[in-house]
mmCIF file of C-alpha atoms in Angstrom:
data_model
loop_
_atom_site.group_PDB
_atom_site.id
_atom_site.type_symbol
_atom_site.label_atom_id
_atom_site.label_comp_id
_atom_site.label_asym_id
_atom_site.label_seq_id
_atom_site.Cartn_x
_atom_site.Cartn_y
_atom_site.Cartn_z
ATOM 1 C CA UNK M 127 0.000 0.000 0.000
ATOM 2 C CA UNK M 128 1.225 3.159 0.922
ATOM 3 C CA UNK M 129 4.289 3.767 3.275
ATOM 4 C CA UNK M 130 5.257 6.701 4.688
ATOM 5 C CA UNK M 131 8.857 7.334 6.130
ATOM 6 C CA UNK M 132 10.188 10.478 8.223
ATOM 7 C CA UNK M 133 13.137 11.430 9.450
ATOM 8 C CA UNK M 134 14.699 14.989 10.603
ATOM 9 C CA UNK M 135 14.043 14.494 14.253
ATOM 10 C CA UNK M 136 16.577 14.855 17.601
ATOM 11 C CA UNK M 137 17.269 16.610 20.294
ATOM 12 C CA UNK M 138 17.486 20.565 20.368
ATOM 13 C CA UNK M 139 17.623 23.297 22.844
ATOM 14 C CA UNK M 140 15.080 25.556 23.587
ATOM 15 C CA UNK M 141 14.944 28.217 20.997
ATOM 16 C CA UNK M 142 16.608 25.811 18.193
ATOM 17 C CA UNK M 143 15.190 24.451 14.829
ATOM 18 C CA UNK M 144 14.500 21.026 13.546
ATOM 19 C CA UNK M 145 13.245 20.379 9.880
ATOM 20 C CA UNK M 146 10.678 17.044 9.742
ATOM 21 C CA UNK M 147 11.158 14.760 6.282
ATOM 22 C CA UNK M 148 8.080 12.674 5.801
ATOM 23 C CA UNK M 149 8.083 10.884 1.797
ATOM 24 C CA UNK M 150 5.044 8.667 0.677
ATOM 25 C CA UNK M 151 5.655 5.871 -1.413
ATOM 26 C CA UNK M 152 3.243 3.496 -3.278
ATOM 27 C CA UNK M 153 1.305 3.438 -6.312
ATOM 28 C CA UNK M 154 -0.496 6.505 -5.257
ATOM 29 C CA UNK M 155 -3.281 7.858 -7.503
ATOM 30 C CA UNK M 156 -4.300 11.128 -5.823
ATOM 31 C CA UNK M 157 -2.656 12.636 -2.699
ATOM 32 C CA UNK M 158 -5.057 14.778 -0.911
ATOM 33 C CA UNK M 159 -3.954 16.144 2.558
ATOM 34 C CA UNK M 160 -0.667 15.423 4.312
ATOM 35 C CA UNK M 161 0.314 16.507 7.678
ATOM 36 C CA UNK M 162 1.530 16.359 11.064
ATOM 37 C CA UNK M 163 0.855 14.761 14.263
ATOM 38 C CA UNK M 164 2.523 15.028 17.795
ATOM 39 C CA UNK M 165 2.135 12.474 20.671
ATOM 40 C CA UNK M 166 3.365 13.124 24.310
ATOM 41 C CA UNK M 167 3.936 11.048 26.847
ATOM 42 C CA UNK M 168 0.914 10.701 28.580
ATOM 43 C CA UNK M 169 -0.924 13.214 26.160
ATOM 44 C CA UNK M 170 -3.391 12.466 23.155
ATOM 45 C CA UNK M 171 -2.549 12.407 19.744
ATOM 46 C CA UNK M 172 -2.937 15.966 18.287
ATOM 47 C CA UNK M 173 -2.754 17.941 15.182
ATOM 48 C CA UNK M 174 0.374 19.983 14.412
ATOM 49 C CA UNK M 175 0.037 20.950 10.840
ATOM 50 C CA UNK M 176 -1.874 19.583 7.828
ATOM 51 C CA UNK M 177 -1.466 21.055 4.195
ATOM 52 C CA UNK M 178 -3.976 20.315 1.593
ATOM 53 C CA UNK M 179 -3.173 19.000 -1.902
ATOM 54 C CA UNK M 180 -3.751 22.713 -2.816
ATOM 55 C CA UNK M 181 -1.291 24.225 -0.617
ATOM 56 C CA UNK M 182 -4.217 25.218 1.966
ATOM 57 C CA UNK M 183 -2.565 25.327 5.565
ATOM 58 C CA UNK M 184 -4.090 24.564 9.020
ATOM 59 C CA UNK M 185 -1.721 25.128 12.602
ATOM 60 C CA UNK M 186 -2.385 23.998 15.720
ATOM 61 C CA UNK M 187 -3.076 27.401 17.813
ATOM 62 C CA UNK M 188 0.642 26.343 19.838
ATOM 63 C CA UNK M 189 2.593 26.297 16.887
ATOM 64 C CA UNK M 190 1.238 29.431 15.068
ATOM 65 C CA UNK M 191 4.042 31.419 14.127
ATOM 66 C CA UNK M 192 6.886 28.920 14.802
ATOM 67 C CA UNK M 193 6.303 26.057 12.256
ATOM 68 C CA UNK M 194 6.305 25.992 8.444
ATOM 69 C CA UNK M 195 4.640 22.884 6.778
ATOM 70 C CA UNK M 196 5.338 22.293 2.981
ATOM 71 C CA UNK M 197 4.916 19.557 0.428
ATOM 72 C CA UNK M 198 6.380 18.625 -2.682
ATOM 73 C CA UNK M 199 3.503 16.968 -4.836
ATOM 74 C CA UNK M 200 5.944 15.523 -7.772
ATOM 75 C CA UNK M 201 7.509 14.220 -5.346
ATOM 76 C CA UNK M 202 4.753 13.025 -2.391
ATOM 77 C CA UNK M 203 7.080 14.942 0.712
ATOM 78 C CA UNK M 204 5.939 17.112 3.451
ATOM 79 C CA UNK M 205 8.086 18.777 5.496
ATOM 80 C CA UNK M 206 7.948 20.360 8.692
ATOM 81 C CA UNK M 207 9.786 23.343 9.260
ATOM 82 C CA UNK M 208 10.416 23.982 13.344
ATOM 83 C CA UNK M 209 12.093 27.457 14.787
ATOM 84 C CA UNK M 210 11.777 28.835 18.173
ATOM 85 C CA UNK M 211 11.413 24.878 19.861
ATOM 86 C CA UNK M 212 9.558 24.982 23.545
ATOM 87 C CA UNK M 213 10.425 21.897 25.560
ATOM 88 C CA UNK M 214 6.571 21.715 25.286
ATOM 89 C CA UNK M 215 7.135 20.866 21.653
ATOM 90 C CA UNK M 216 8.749 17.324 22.797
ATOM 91 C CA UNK M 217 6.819 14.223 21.687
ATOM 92 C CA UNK M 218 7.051 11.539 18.719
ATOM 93 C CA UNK M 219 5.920 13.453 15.598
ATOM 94 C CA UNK M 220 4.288 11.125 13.183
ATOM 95 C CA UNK M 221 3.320 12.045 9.495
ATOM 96 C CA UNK M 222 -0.120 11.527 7.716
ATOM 97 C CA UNK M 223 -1.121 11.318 4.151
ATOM 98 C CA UNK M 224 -4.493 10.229 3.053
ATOM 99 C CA UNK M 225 -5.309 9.746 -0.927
ATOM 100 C CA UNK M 226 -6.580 7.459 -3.465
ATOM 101 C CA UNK M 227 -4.419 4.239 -4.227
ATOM 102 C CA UNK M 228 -6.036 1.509 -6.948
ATOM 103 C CA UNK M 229 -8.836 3.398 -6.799
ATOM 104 C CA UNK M 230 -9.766 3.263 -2.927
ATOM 105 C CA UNK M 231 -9.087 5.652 -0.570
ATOM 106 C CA UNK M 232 -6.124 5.373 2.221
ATOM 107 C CA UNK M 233 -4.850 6.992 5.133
ATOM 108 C CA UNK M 234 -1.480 6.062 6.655
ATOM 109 C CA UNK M 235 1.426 6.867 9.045
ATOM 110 C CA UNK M 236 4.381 6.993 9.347
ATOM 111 C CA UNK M 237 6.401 5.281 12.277
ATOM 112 C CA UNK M 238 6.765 8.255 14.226
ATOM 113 C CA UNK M 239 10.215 10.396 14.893
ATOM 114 C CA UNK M 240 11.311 11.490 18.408
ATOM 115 C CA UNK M 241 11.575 15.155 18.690
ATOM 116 C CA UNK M 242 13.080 16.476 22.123
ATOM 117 C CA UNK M 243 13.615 19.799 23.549
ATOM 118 C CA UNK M 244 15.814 20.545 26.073
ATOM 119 C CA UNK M 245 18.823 22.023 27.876
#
């Protein structure tokens, strides 16, 4: 089906940058939305950032300001562009993409990459 693999995260200080790789792969016929997830420990699953297959962008109200998503569409990659990290920002950061592949609709992640923040 579709796999999705990211890569870009670490550990940073507060007030550092991190850039998030996430690259879809697959016989995929249509990509509609891809985006960004966070997870902490303890915490929910929530929305980060999601960009739309039109280049439409949605931010979580925390992250307004301070993160950049982007996406290549020739080459099914969204990135996610971090500045001014908040130890607040630490959790596993997993990637999204939902689409059309042989002719049904999918949604997948990716395997999740650890971002940390902290002195």
């Amino acid at each position: 089906q579709v796999q999705l693999v990211e890569s870009g995260g670490g550990l940073v200080q507060p007030g550092g940058s991190l850039r998030l790789s996430c690259v879809a792969s697959g016989n995929i016929f249509i990509m509609y939305s891809m985006g960004w997830y966070r997870q902490a420990p303890g915490k929910q699953r929530e929305l980060v950032a999601i960009i739309s297959s039109g280049g439409t962008t949605t931010y979580a109200d925390s992250v307004k300001g301070r993160f950049t998503i982007s996406r290549d569409n020739a080459k099914n990659t969204v990135h996610l562009q971090m500045n001014s990290l908040k130890p607040e920002d630490t959790a596993v950061y997993y990637c999204n993409a939902e689409g059309v592949v042989s002719l049904k609709k999918f949604s997948s992640w990716g395997q999740g990459t650890q971002v940390t923040v902290s002195s």
